[in-house]
mmCIF file of C-alpha atoms and ligand atoms in Angstrom:
data_model
loop_
_atom_site.group_PDB
_atom_site.id
_atom_site.type_symbol
_atom_site.label_atom_id
_atom_site.label_comp_id
_atom_site.label_asym_id
_atom_site.label_seq_id
_atom_site.Cartn_x
_atom_site.Cartn_y
_atom_site.Cartn_z
ATOM 1 C CA MET A 295 -76.059 -110.752 88.791
ATOM 2 C CA GLN A 296 -76.322 -107.390 87.111
ATOM 3 C CA SER A 297 -78.223 -107.340 83.610
ATOM 4 C CA GLY A 298 -76.058 -104.740 82.150
ATOM 5 C CA ASN A 299 -77.387 -102.041 79.673
ATOM 6 C CA THR A 300 -77.574 -104.140 76.543
ATOM 7 C CA LYS A 301 -79.911 -101.443 75.051
ATOM 8 C CA PHE A 302 -77.511 -98.705 75.570
ATOM 9 C CA VAL A 303 -74.747 -100.827 73.949
ATOM 10 C CA TRP A 304 -76.789 -101.476 71.076
ATOM 11 C CA GLU A 305 -77.497 -97.767 70.621
ATOM 12 C CA LEU A 306 -73.723 -97.030 70.802
ATOM 13 C CA LEU A 307 -72.973 -99.718 68.144
ATOM 14 C CA ASN A 308 -75.536 -97.961 65.975
ATOM 15 C CA THR A 309 -73.258 -94.834 65.970
ATOM 16 C CA VAL A 310 -70.475 -96.802 64.516
ATOM 17 C CA PRO A 311 -70.337 -96.319 60.765
ATOM 18 C CA ASP A 312 -69.384 -99.155 58.306
ATOM 19 C CA PRO A 313 -66.065 -97.988 57.277
ATOM 20 C CA GLU A 314 -66.591 -98.317 53.434
ATOM 21 C CA ILE A 315 -70.034 -97.130 53.380
ATOM 22 C CA PRO A 316 -70.256 -94.405 56.288
ATOM 23 C CA VAL A 317 -73.921 -93.484 55.645
ATOM 24 C CA ILE A 318 -74.927 -96.909 57.302
ATOM 25 C CA SER A 319 -73.910 -98.229 60.880
ATOM 26 C CA VAL A 320 -72.545 -101.449 61.646
ATOM 27 C CA VAL A 321 -76.072 -102.325 63.336
ATOM 28 C CA GLU A 322 -77.791 -101.446 59.851
ATOM 29 C CA LEU A 323 -75.347 -103.465 57.686
ATOM 30 C CA GLY A 324 -76.588 -106.557 59.954
ATOM 31 C CA VAL A 325 -73.063 -107.765 61.306
ATOM 32 C CA ILE A 326 -74.069 -107.393 64.925
ATOM 33 C CA ARG A 327 -75.875 -110.495 65.855
ATOM 34 C CA GLU A 328 -76.189 -110.472 69.578
ATOM 35 C CA VAL A 329 -75.180 -108.335 72.686
ATOM 36 C CA LYS A 330 -75.274 -110.350 75.865
ATOM 37 C CA PHE A 331 -74.375 -109.518 79.231
ATOM 38 C CA GLU A 332 -73.074 -112.447 81.644
ATOM 39 C CA ASN A 333 -70.877 -112.520 84.587
ATOM 40 C CA ASN A 334 -70.366 -108.747 84.487
ATOM 41 C CA SER A 335 -69.148 -108.509 80.892
ATOM 42 C CA TYR A 336 -70.903 -108.014 77.452
ATOM 43 C CA THR A 337 -70.329 -110.326 74.783
ATOM 44 C CA ILE A 338 -70.942 -108.801 71.460
ATOM 45 C CA SER A 339 -71.208 -111.389 68.530
ATOM 46 C CA ILE A 340 -70.346 -110.314 65.068
ATOM 47 C CA THR A 341 -70.491 -112.017 61.744
ATOM 48 C CA PRO A 342 -68.534 -111.033 58.763
ATOM 49 C CA THR A 343 -70.148 -109.821 55.615
ATOM 50 C CA TYR A 344 -67.525 -111.979 53.296
ATOM 51 C CA SER A 345 -64.826 -114.021 54.651
ATOM 52 C CA GLY A 346 -62.229 -111.905 53.496
ATOM 53 C CA CYS A 347 -63.619 -108.393 53.930
ATOM 54 C CA PRO A 348 -60.855 -106.133 55.283
ATOM 55 C CA ALA A 349 -63.423 -103.739 56.458
ATOM 56 C CA VAL A 350 -64.073 -106.459 59.496
ATOM 57 C CA LYS A 351 -60.905 -105.756 61.250
ATOM 58 C CA THR A 352 -61.510 -101.851 60.735
ATOM 59 C CA PHE A 353 -65.113 -101.767 62.308
ATOM 60 C CA MET A 354 -64.087 -104.309 65.145
ATOM 61 C CA ASP A 355 -61.282 -101.723 66.046
ATOM 62 C CA ASP A 356 -63.920 -98.914 65.738
ATOM 63 C CA ILE A 357 -66.325 -100.826 67.878
ATOM 64 C CA LYS A 358 -63.556 -101.179 70.579
ATOM 65 C CA SER A 359 -62.736 -97.611 70.576
ATOM 66 C CA CYS A 360 -66.460 -96.505 70.740
ATOM 67 C CA LEU A 361 -67.129 -98.472 73.809
ATOM 68 C CA LEU A 362 -64.045 -97.485 75.422
ATOM 69 C CA GLU A 363 -64.745 -93.848 74.710
ATOM 70 C CA ASN A 364 -68.031 -94.511 76.660
ATOM 71 C CA SER A 365 -66.411 -95.916 79.688
ATOM 72 C CA ILE A 366 -67.338 -99.585 78.743
ATOM 73 C CA ASP A 367 -64.216 -101.839 79.034
ATOM 74 C CA ASN A 368 -65.933 -105.158 80.321
ATOM 75 C CA PHE A 369 -66.751 -106.568 76.961
ATOM 76 C CA GLU A 370 -65.576 -109.421 74.264
ATOM 77 C CA LEU A 371 -66.048 -109.298 70.602
ATOM 78 C CA LYS A 372 -66.721 -112.851 69.138
ATOM 79 C CA ILE A 373 -66.843 -113.695 65.679
ATOM 80 C CA VAL A 374 -69.761 -116.031 64.623
ATOM 81 C CA TYR A 375 -70.278 -117.797 61.382
ATOM 82 C CA ALA A 376 -73.694 -119.264 61.548
ATOM 83 C CA PRO A 377 -76.295 -118.086 60.400
ATOM 84 C CA ALA A 378 -74.150 -116.589 57.528
ATOM 85 C CA TRP A 379 -74.537 -112.912 56.741
ATOM 86 C CA THR A 380 -77.220 -112.185 54.281
ATOM 87 C CA THR A 381 -78.672 -108.929 52.721
ATOM 88 C CA LYS A 382 -81.981 -110.058 53.650
ATOM 89 C CA TRP A 383 -81.287 -108.659 56.986
ATOM 90 C CA MET A 384 -81.172 -105.120 55.693
ATOM 91 C CA THR A 385 -84.139 -102.881 56.452
ATOM 92 C CA ASP A 386 -85.868 -100.709 53.874
ATOM 93 C CA GLU A 387 -84.781 -97.841 55.804
ATOM 94 C CA THR A 388 -81.240 -98.820 55.328
ATOM 95 C CA LYS A 389 -81.723 -99.522 51.523
ATOM 96 C CA GLU A 390 -82.988 -96.088 51.274
ATOM 97 C CA LYS A 391 -79.928 -94.701 52.978
ATOM 98 C CA LEU A 392 -77.713 -96.637 50.396
ATOM 99 C CA ARG A 393 -79.704 -95.392 47.326
ATOM 100 C CA LYS A 394 -79.495 -91.826 48.494
ATOM 101 C CA TYR A 395 -75.810 -92.289 48.823
ATOM 102 C CA GLY A 396 -75.568 -93.585 45.213
ATOM 103 C CA ILE A 397 -75.356 -97.423 45.682
ATOM 104 C CA ALA A 398 -78.343 -99.454 44.362
ATOM 105 C CA PRO A 399 -79.381 -101.442 47.171
ATOM 106 C CA PRO A 400 -79.828 -105.273 47.125
ATOM 107 C CA SER A 401 -82.906 -106.419 45.330
ATOM 108 C CA ASN A 402 -84.004 -108.646 42.470
ATOM 109 C CA ILE A 403 -84.140 -105.763 40.079
ATOM 110 C CA VAL A 404 -81.197 -103.278 39.880
ATOM 111 C CA ILE A 405 -82.491 -99.851 39.838
ATOM 112 C CA CYS A 406 -80.292 -96.981 38.778
ATOM 113 C CA PRO A 407 -79.930 -94.704 42.134
ATOM 114 C CA GLN A 408 -79.547 -91.542 40.067
ATOM 115 C CA CYS A 409 -82.797 -91.643 37.597
ATOM 116 C CA ASN A 410 -84.598 -94.809 39.032
ATOM 117 C CA SER A 411 -84.596 -96.638 35.689
ATOM 118 C CA LYS A 412 -84.735 -100.382 35.570
ATOM 119 C CA ASN A 413 -83.045 -100.381 32.357
ATOM 120 C CA THR A 414 -79.684 -101.230 33.696
ATOM 121 C CA THR A 415 -76.650 -103.575 32.845
ATOM 122 C CA LEU A 416 -73.859 -105.272 34.527
ATOM 123 C CA ILE A 417 -70.467 -104.093 34.050
ATOM 124 C CA SER A 418 -68.675 -106.413 36.273
ATOM 125 C CA GLU A 419 -69.553 -108.940 38.958
ATOM 126 C CA PHE A 420 -66.875 -107.556 41.396
ATOM 127 C CA GLY A 421 -66.642 -104.010 42.453
ATOM 128 C CA ALA A 422 -64.268 -101.837 44.829
ATOM 129 C CA THR A 423 -65.552 -103.833 47.690
ATOM 130 C CA ALA A 424 -66.410 -107.632 48.181
ATOM 131 C CA CYS A 425 -70.124 -106.587 48.543
ATOM 132 C CA LYS A 426 -70.537 -104.680 45.475
ATOM 133 C CA SER A 427 -70.694 -105.278 41.618
ATOM 134 C CA LEU A 428 -70.723 -102.615 39.074
ATOM 135 C CA PHE A 429 -73.596 -101.550 36.923
ATOM 136 C CA LYS A 430 -74.416 -98.996 34.214
ATOM 137 C CA CYS A 431 -77.669 -97.322 33.536
ATOM 138 C CA ILE A 432 -78.932 -97.436 29.967
ATOM 139 C CA ASP A 433 -81.027 -94.443 30.123
ATOM 140 C CA CYS A 434 -78.798 -91.823 31.833
ATOM 141 C CA LEU A 435 -75.689 -93.610 31.094
ATOM 142 C CA GLU A 436 -74.243 -93.146 34.736
ATOM 143 C CA PRO A 437 -72.276 -96.062 36.040
ATOM 144 C CA PHE A 438 -72.955 -97.174 39.602
ATOM 145 C CA GLU A 439 -72.400 -99.687 42.420
ATOM 146 C CA PHE A 440 -74.855 -102.291 43.217
ATOM 147 C CA PHE A 441 -74.922 -103.955 46.633
ATOM 148 C CA LYS A 442 -75.092 -107.530 46.018
ATOM 149 C CA CYS A 443 -77.727 -110.109 47.181
ATOM 150 C CA ILE A 444 -76.185 -112.793 49.213
ATOM 151 C CA MET B 30 -50.480 -136.596 67.638
ATOM 152 C CA MET B 31 -52.559 -134.475 65.426
ATOM 153 C CA SER B 32 -56.281 -135.181 65.740
ATOM 154 C CA SER B 33 -57.969 -136.230 62.407
ATOM 155 C CA LEU B 34 -60.283 -133.131 62.507
ATOM 156 C CA PHE B 35 -57.492 -131.053 62.968
ATOM 157 C CA THR B 36 -55.737 -132.386 59.776
ATOM 158 C CA TYR B 37 -58.916 -132.436 57.826
ATOM 159 C CA THR B 38 -59.712 -128.841 58.656
ATOM 160 C CA LEU B 39 -56.082 -127.943 57.830
ATOM 161 C CA ARG B 40 -56.368 -129.477 54.363
ATOM 162 C CA ILE B 41 -59.529 -127.444 53.333
ATOM 163 C CA ALA B 42 -57.661 -124.224 54.750
ATOM 164 C CA ASP B 43 -54.482 -125.112 52.773
ATOM 165 C CA SER B 44 -56.099 -125.351 49.301
ATOM 166 C CA SER B 45 -57.942 -122.084 50.020
ATOM 167 C CA LEU B 46 -54.972 -120.306 51.002
ATOM 168 C CA ILE B 47 -52.747 -121.469 48.206
ATOM 169 C CA LEU B 48 -55.558 -120.525 45.538
ATOM 170 C CA GLY B 49 -55.863 -117.125 47.098
ATOM 171 C CA GLN B 50 -52.144 -116.548 46.978
ATOM 172 C CA ARG B 51 -52.040 -117.564 43.276
ATOM 173 C CA MET B 52 -55.115 -115.154 42.660
ATOM 174 C CA SER B 53 -53.307 -112.337 44.558
ATOM 175 C CA GLU B 54 -50.450 -112.603 41.998
ATOM 176 C CA TRP B 55 -52.770 -111.150 39.598
ATOM 177 C CA CYS B 56 -53.218 -107.896 41.456
ATOM 178 C CA SER B 57 -52.229 -105.127 39.302
ATOM 179 C CA LYS B 58 -51.565 -107.435 36.380
ATOM 180 C CA GLY B 59 -55.283 -108.236 35.383
ATOM 181 C CA PRO B 60 -56.092 -108.145 31.523
ATOM 182 C CA THR B 61 -58.521 -105.392 32.314
ATOM 183 C CA LEU B 62 -59.273 -103.057 35.361
ATOM 184 C CA GLU B 63 -62.321 -104.853 36.122
ATOM 185 C CA GLU B 64 -60.688 -108.252 35.995
ATOM 186 C CA ASP B 65 -57.939 -107.013 38.241
ATOM 187 C CA ILE B 66 -60.576 -106.214 40.825
ATOM 188 C CA ALA B 67 -62.430 -109.246 40.302
ATOM 189 C CA MET B 68 -59.389 -111.463 40.759
ATOM 190 C CA SER B 69 -58.432 -109.543 43.998
ATOM 191 C CA ASN B 70 -61.692 -109.870 45.263
ATOM 192 C CA ILE B 71 -61.741 -113.554 44.699
ATOM 193 C CA SER B 72 -58.217 -113.648 46.454
ATOM 194 C CA LEU B 73 -59.675 -111.963 49.579
ATOM 195 C CA ASP B 74 -62.566 -114.514 49.653
ATOM 196 C CA MET B 75 -60.048 -117.320 49.638
ATOM 197 C CA PHE B 76 -57.851 -115.740 52.225
ATOM 198 C CA GLY B 77 -60.896 -115.350 54.512
ATOM 199 C CA GLN B 78 -62.073 -118.682 54.022
ATOM 200 C CA ALA B 79 -58.595 -120.164 54.733
ATOM 201 C CA ASN B 80 -58.565 -117.749 57.782
ATOM 202 C CA GLY B 81 -61.737 -119.293 59.123
ATOM 203 C CA PHE B 82 -60.656 -122.905 58.695
ATOM 204 C CA TYR B 83 -56.986 -122.150 60.279
ATOM 205 C CA GLN B 84 -58.918 -120.532 63.222
ATOM 206 C CA TYR B 85 -60.564 -123.520 63.592
ATOM 207 C CA ALA B 86 -57.655 -125.854 63.234
ATOM 208 C CA ALA B 87 -55.625 -123.637 65.826
ATOM 209 C CA GLN B 88 -58.560 -123.890 68.356
ATOM 210 C CA LEU B 89 -58.611 -127.700 67.875
ATOM 211 C CA ASP B 90 -54.683 -128.153 67.864
ATOM 212 C CA GLY B 91 -54.223 -125.514 70.910
ATOM 213 C CA LEU B 92 -50.612 -125.148 69.985
ATOM 214 C CA LYS B 93 -50.036 -123.162 66.980
ATOM 215 C CA SER B 94 -52.162 -120.061 65.889
ATOM 216 C CA ALA B 95 -53.822 -119.632 62.686
ATOM 217 C CA ASP B 96 -50.786 -117.368 61.526
ATOM 218 C CA GLU B 97 -48.334 -119.916 62.546
ATOM 219 C CA LEU B 98 -50.138 -122.630 60.605
ATOM 220 C CA ALA B 99 -50.192 -120.660 57.489
ATOM 221 C CA PHE B 100 -46.644 -119.159 57.702
ATOM 222 C CA ARG B 101 -44.556 -121.340 59.547
ATOM 223 C CA ARG B 102 -45.088 -124.899 57.874
ATOM 224 C CA ASN B 103 -43.067 -126.255 55.119
ATOM 225 C CA GLU B 104 -43.887 -127.622 51.676
ATOM 226 C CA ARG B 105 -44.397 -131.143 53.117
ATOM 227 C CA GLU B 106 -46.508 -130.062 55.678
ATOM 228 C CA PHE B 107 -49.045 -128.376 53.494
ATOM 229 C CA PHE B 108 -51.885 -130.665 52.201
ATOM 230 C CA ASN B 109 -53.594 -128.656 49.597
ATOM 231 C CA HIS B 110 -54.600 -130.057 46.053
ATOM 232 C CA GLN B 111 -51.787 -129.910 43.543
ATOM 233 C CA LEU B 112 -54.295 -128.208 41.306
ATOM 234 C CA VAL B 113 -54.487 -124.931 43.226
ATOM 235 C CA GLU B 114 -50.593 -124.675 43.352
ATOM 236 C CA GLN B 115 -50.338 -124.521 39.406
ATOM 237 C CA GLU B 116 -48.904 -121.594 37.848
ATOM 238 C CA ASN B 117 -51.319 -118.669 36.895
ATOM 239 C CA GLY B 118 -49.911 -119.061 33.273
ATOM 240 C CA ASN B 119 -51.949 -116.736 30.764
ATOM 241 C CA PHE B 120 -55.407 -115.808 31.781
ATOM 242 C CA GLY B 121 -56.776 -119.049 30.166
ATOM 243 C CA ASN B 122 -54.544 -121.254 32.300
ATOM 244 C CA THR B 123 -55.784 -119.307 35.637
ATOM 245 C CA ILE B 124 -59.390 -119.424 34.361
ATOM 246 C CA VAL B 125 -59.396 -123.138 33.504
ATOM 247 C CA ARG B 126 -57.635 -124.092 36.876
ATOM 248 C CA ASN B 127 -60.264 -121.973 38.975
ATOM 249 C CA PHE B 128 -62.884 -123.449 36.927
ATOM 250 C CA LEU B 129 -61.838 -126.944 37.842
ATOM 251 C CA HIS B 130 -61.453 -126.066 41.240
ATOM 252 C CA ASP B 131 -64.336 -123.864 41.901
ATOM 253 C CA THR B 132 -66.879 -126.514 40.612
ATOM 254 C CA PHE B 133 -65.449 -128.998 43.055
ATOM 255 C CA ASN B 134 -65.590 -126.352 45.952
ATOM 256 C CA PHE B 135 -69.187 -125.670 45.026
ATOM 257 C CA LEU B 136 -69.987 -129.302 45.343
ATOM 258 C CA PHE B 137 -67.950 -129.994 48.445
ATOM 259 C CA TYR B 138 -69.166 -126.957 50.327
ATOM 260 C CA THR B 139 -72.577 -127.813 49.444
ATOM 261 C CA GLN B 140 -72.096 -131.324 51.199
ATOM 262 C CA LEU B 141 -70.028 -130.061 53.946
ATOM 263 C CA ALA B 142 -72.688 -127.725 55.072
ATOM 264 C CA ASN B 143 -74.476 -130.748 56.229
ATOM 265 C CA SER B 144 -71.600 -131.883 58.463
ATOM 266 C CA LYS B 145 -72.413 -132.857 62.043
ATOM 267 C CA ASP B 146 -69.583 -130.690 63.034
ATOM 268 C CA GLU B 147 -70.920 -127.214 63.663
ATOM 269 C CA THR B 148 -68.115 -125.022 62.917
ATOM 270 C CA LEU B 149 -67.251 -126.834 59.672
ATOM 271 C CA SER B 150 -70.904 -126.544 58.622
ATOM 272 C CA ALA B 151 -71.087 -122.808 59.374
ATOM 273 C CA LEU B 152 -67.767 -122.092 57.644
ATOM 274 C CA ALA B 153 -69.062 -124.300 54.815
ATOM 275 C CA HIS B 154 -72.324 -122.207 54.398
ATOM 276 C CA LYS B 155 -70.177 -119.143 54.404
ATOM 277 C CA SER B 156 -67.847 -120.125 51.847
ATOM 278 C CA LEU B 157 -70.476 -121.640 49.581
ATOM 279 C CA LYS B 158 -72.200 -118.149 48.946
ATOM 280 C CA GLU B 159 -68.822 -116.995 47.817
ATOM 281 C CA VAL B 160 -67.861 -119.971 45.839
ATOM 282 C CA LYS B 161 -71.056 -119.469 43.691
ATOM 283 C CA TYR B 162 -69.780 -116.196 42.639
ATOM 284 C CA HIS B 163 -66.203 -117.636 41.871
ATOM 285 C CA LEU B 164 -67.784 -120.437 39.722
ATOM 286 C CA ARG B 165 -70.091 -118.059 37.970
ATOM 287 C CA HIS B 166 -66.985 -115.844 37.206
ATOM 288 C CA SER B 167 -64.738 -118.678 35.964
ATOM 289 C CA SER B 168 -67.333 -120.533 34.118
ATOM 290 C CA ASN B 169 -68.417 -117.173 32.170
ATOM 291 C CA TRP B 170 -64.748 -116.596 31.230
ATOM 292 C CA LEU B 171 -64.282 -120.253 30.192
ATOM 293 C CA VAL B 172 -67.307 -120.016 27.627
ATOM 294 C CA ARG B 173 -66.074 -116.604 26.360
ATOM 295 C CA LEU B 174 -62.304 -117.861 25.875
ATOM 296 C CA GLY B 175 -63.275 -121.152 24.445
ATOM 297 C CA ASP B 176 -66.006 -119.906 22.204
ATOM 298 C CA GLY B 177 -63.860 -116.837 21.281
ATOM 299 C CA THR B 178 -61.466 -116.633 18.910
ATOM 300 C CA LYS B 179 -59.247 -119.268 17.323
ATOM 301 C CA GLU B 180 -56.302 -118.549 19.489
ATOM 302 C CA SER B 181 -58.352 -118.038 22.458
ATOM 303 C CA ASN B 182 -59.945 -121.408 21.809
ATOM 304 C CA ALA B 183 -56.572 -123.043 21.162
ATOM 305 C CA LYS B 184 -54.789 -121.598 24.210
ATOM 306 C CA THR B 185 -57.487 -122.576 26.449
ATOM 307 C CA GLN B 186 -57.637 -126.120 25.209
ATOM 308 C CA VAL B 187 -53.872 -126.429 25.964
ATOM 309 C CA ALA B 188 -54.501 -125.009 29.381
ATOM 310 C CA LEU B 189 -57.343 -127.852 29.934
ATOM 311 C CA ASN B 190 -54.908 -130.454 28.595
ATOM 312 C CA GLU B 191 -52.158 -129.537 31.000
ATOM 313 C CA LEU B 192 -54.302 -129.203 34.017
ATOM 314 C CA TRP B 193 -56.482 -132.279 33.601
ATOM 315 C CA MET B 194 -53.929 -134.575 35.446
ATOM 316 C CA TYR B 195 -54.544 -132.651 38.642
ATOM 317 C CA THR B 196 -58.324 -133.275 38.654
ATOM 318 C CA ASP B 197 -58.175 -136.867 40.065
ATOM 319 C CA GLU B 198 -56.889 -136.292 43.422
ATOM 320 C CA ILE B 199 -59.495 -133.938 44.345
ATOM 321 C CA PHE B 200 -61.907 -136.889 44.681
ATOM 322 C CA GLU B 201 -59.632 -139.112 46.614
ATOM 323 C CA MET B 202 -60.872 -140.497 49.979
ATOM 324 C CA ASP B 203 -58.083 -141.683 52.262
ATOM 325 C CA THR B 204 -58.516 -143.332 55.824
ATOM 326 C CA LEU B 205 -58.636 -140.190 57.538
ATOM 327 C CA ASP B 206 -61.630 -138.952 55.227
ATOM 328 C CA THR B 207 -63.359 -142.121 55.423
ATOM 329 C CA GLU B 208 -62.996 -142.249 59.166
ATOM 330 C CA LEU B 209 -64.656 -138.699 59.467
ATOM 331 C CA PHE B 210 -67.007 -139.496 56.806
ATOM 332 C CA ASN B 211 -68.474 -142.407 58.724
ATOM 333 C CA LYS B 212 -68.850 -139.942 61.837
ATOM 334 C CA GLY B 213 -71.071 -137.588 59.460
ATOM 335 C CA ILE B 214 -68.241 -134.980 59.765
ATOM 336 C CA ALA B 215 -66.380 -135.215 56.410
ATOM 337 C CA VAL B 216 -67.644 -135.092 52.861
ATOM 338 C CA ASP B 217 -67.488 -138.305 50.570
ATOM 339 C CA ASN B 218 -65.274 -136.696 47.735
ATOM 340 C CA SER B 219 -65.512 -139.919 45.553
ATOM 341 C CA ALA B 220 -69.390 -139.264 45.593
ATOM 342 C CA LEU B 221 -68.928 -135.900 44.129
ATOM 343 C CA LYS B 222 -67.367 -136.888 40.831
ATOM 344 C CA SER B 223 -70.493 -137.640 38.864
ATOM 345 C CA ASP B 224 -71.897 -134.181 39.511
ATOM 346 C CA TRP B 225 -68.653 -132.689 38.806
ATOM 347 C CA ASP B 226 -68.391 -134.495 35.427
ATOM 348 C CA ALA B 227 -71.943 -133.371 34.531
ATOM 349 C CA MET B 228 -71.185 -129.760 35.517
ATOM 350 C CA ILE B 229 -67.835 -129.750 33.645
ATOM 351 C CA ASN B 230 -68.948 -131.632 30.504
ATOM 352 C CA ASN B 231 -71.956 -128.989 30.367
ATOM 353 C CA THR B 232 -69.749 -126.013 30.507
ATOM 354 C CA LEU B 233 -67.025 -127.368 28.268
ATOM 355 C CA ALA B 234 -69.642 -128.135 25.632
ATOM 356 C CA LYS B 235 -70.699 -124.444 25.817
ATOM 357 C CA ALA B 236 -67.039 -123.310 25.626
ATOM 358 C CA LYS B 237 -66.635 -125.544 22.578
ATOM 359 C CA LEU B 238 -63.762 -127.147 24.464
ATOM 360 C CA ILE B 239 -62.842 -130.927 24.276
ATOM 361 C CA ARG B 240 -62.639 -132.849 27.624
ATOM 362 C CA PRO B 241 -59.334 -134.452 27.810
ATOM 363 C CA GLU B 242 -58.886 -138.272 28.165
ATOM 364 C CA ASP B 243 -57.772 -139.357 31.822
ATOM 365 C CA GLU B 244 -54.079 -140.756 31.208
ATOM 366 C CA TYR B 245 -51.559 -140.020 33.925
ATOM 367 C CA MET B 246 -53.274 -138.490 36.976
ATOM 368 C CA ALA B 247 -51.118 -136.914 39.704
ATOM 369 C CA THR B 248 -51.609 -137.669 43.163
ATOM 370 C CA GLY B 249 -49.846 -136.667 46.704
ATOM 371 C CA GLY B 250 -51.258 -133.416 47.895
ATOM 372 C CA LYS B 251 -53.064 -135.038 50.873
ATOM 373 C CA LYS B 252 -49.692 -136.662 51.896
ATOM 374 C CA GLY B 253 -47.774 -133.355 51.480
ATOM 375 C CA LEU B 254 -46.344 -134.324 48.191
ATOM 376 C CA HIS B 255 -46.342 -131.143 45.970
ATOM 377 C CA THR B 256 -45.304 -130.299 42.489
ATOM 378 C CA GLU B 257 -42.299 -127.829 42.169
ATOM 379 C CA TYR B 258 -44.453 -124.822 42.367
ATOM 380 C CA LEU B 259 -45.501 -124.673 45.999
ATOM 381 C CA GLY B 260 -41.928 -124.225 47.665
ATOM 382 C CA PHE B 261 -41.762 -120.885 45.321
ATOM 383 C CA ILE B 262 -45.313 -119.893 46.451
ATOM 384 C CA LEU B 263 -44.404 -120.568 50.077
ATOM 385 C CA SER B 264 -40.946 -118.911 49.938
ATOM 386 C CA GLU B 265 -42.651 -115.495 48.757
ATOM 387 C CA MET B 266 -45.880 -115.976 51.115
ATOM 388 C CA GLN B 267 -44.066 -116.768 54.150
ATOM 389 C CA TYR B 268 -40.882 -114.646 53.885
ATOM 390 C CA LEU B 269 -41.724 -111.969 56.217
ATOM 391 C CA GLN B 270 -42.832 -114.099 59.085
ATOM 392 C CA ARG B 271 -39.497 -116.146 58.421
ATOM 393 C CA ALA B 272 -37.517 -113.341 58.458
ATOM 394 C CA TYR B 273 -39.244 -111.304 61.042
ATOM 395 C CA PRO B 274 -41.099 -113.901 63.266
ATOM 396 C CA ASN B 275 -44.219 -112.391 64.962
ATOM 397 C CA ALA B 276 -43.861 -109.223 63.123
ATOM 398 C CA LYS B 277 -46.923 -107.128 63.472
ATOM 399 C CA TRP B 278 -48.127 -103.794 61.934
HETATM 400 ZN ZN1 LIG C 2 -80.027 -93.842 35.432
#
């Protein structure tokens, strides 16, 4: 049995952006849990960020198109719920990308992505997407989004 | 013949779906922009949770898809708690209803996470993360409304008095629950009551609201018996799939 080039598939997946935060990929977001090659077919296990996140459908479609464009058609996308997605899987490098993009990365202390002040306050627990809440910086007065820790 | 596990899973999905539908009715009508977004987000979480449980039910049943379960069943075939189908009313009614249900959901999913059924356990872990947020949202608002102005306190107290009769059936255990509980799959709902009481009493005290007495307590959700509201919810929610079966876009 062929082992398949799972490393190449991981590399391809790493080029698929998060539809709502395009500076990070779906791999960096942590939703790709496993890439397996069995019986001449790839099985890609994906876990949703939030149960009702509308981006999940979008990035599953994006993943399909990306693989097909690269002549890979022997694959199946599988949704897995355990272990539940957590922001703990995000690397420091990914967090830095979020910060540069203007989103405060998941952390115990909410730091303003504009001026690095720790003097910030919650505006709303819920933001424009399920994964973010709204904050305001007391020092520079800029409102900003915070990637919630879950 | 429907399996017990199928029915048990469907009951959980139904309560999430109906509460999600109720919350979606607030979209574009929230008291502030932030609240509008918050309630739409909560609605999406509830739909997502419902979808997870419906997918599992569909897999167990093998006859109907998740969409068919959601959009092609009638009132008497829905097993949600009567509490979640109650009207949105004013913002206080919605907050009280959600607070009572979120508290239950928090305790319920905490226990269901230990289920011997791997899928139910995984879905419970996932849902619990979101329900913690929902509970914080509804509890914070309950305190603000209860301990707010004279008017907000009075309206919230009325909402609490009116919704209280729906808080008993959420702890019921029928033979199906007991059968699955004995197998280590289901939650003992009745055992959640004391923790629920403690959490409710604690927040009500902070909110300067008076806990109503148990008088007439409604029941029937598990048997498919509902208040007048469910039919209206379903007719709106199911309209498209009923008028154009299998429509896709
Ligand atoms: Zn700042």
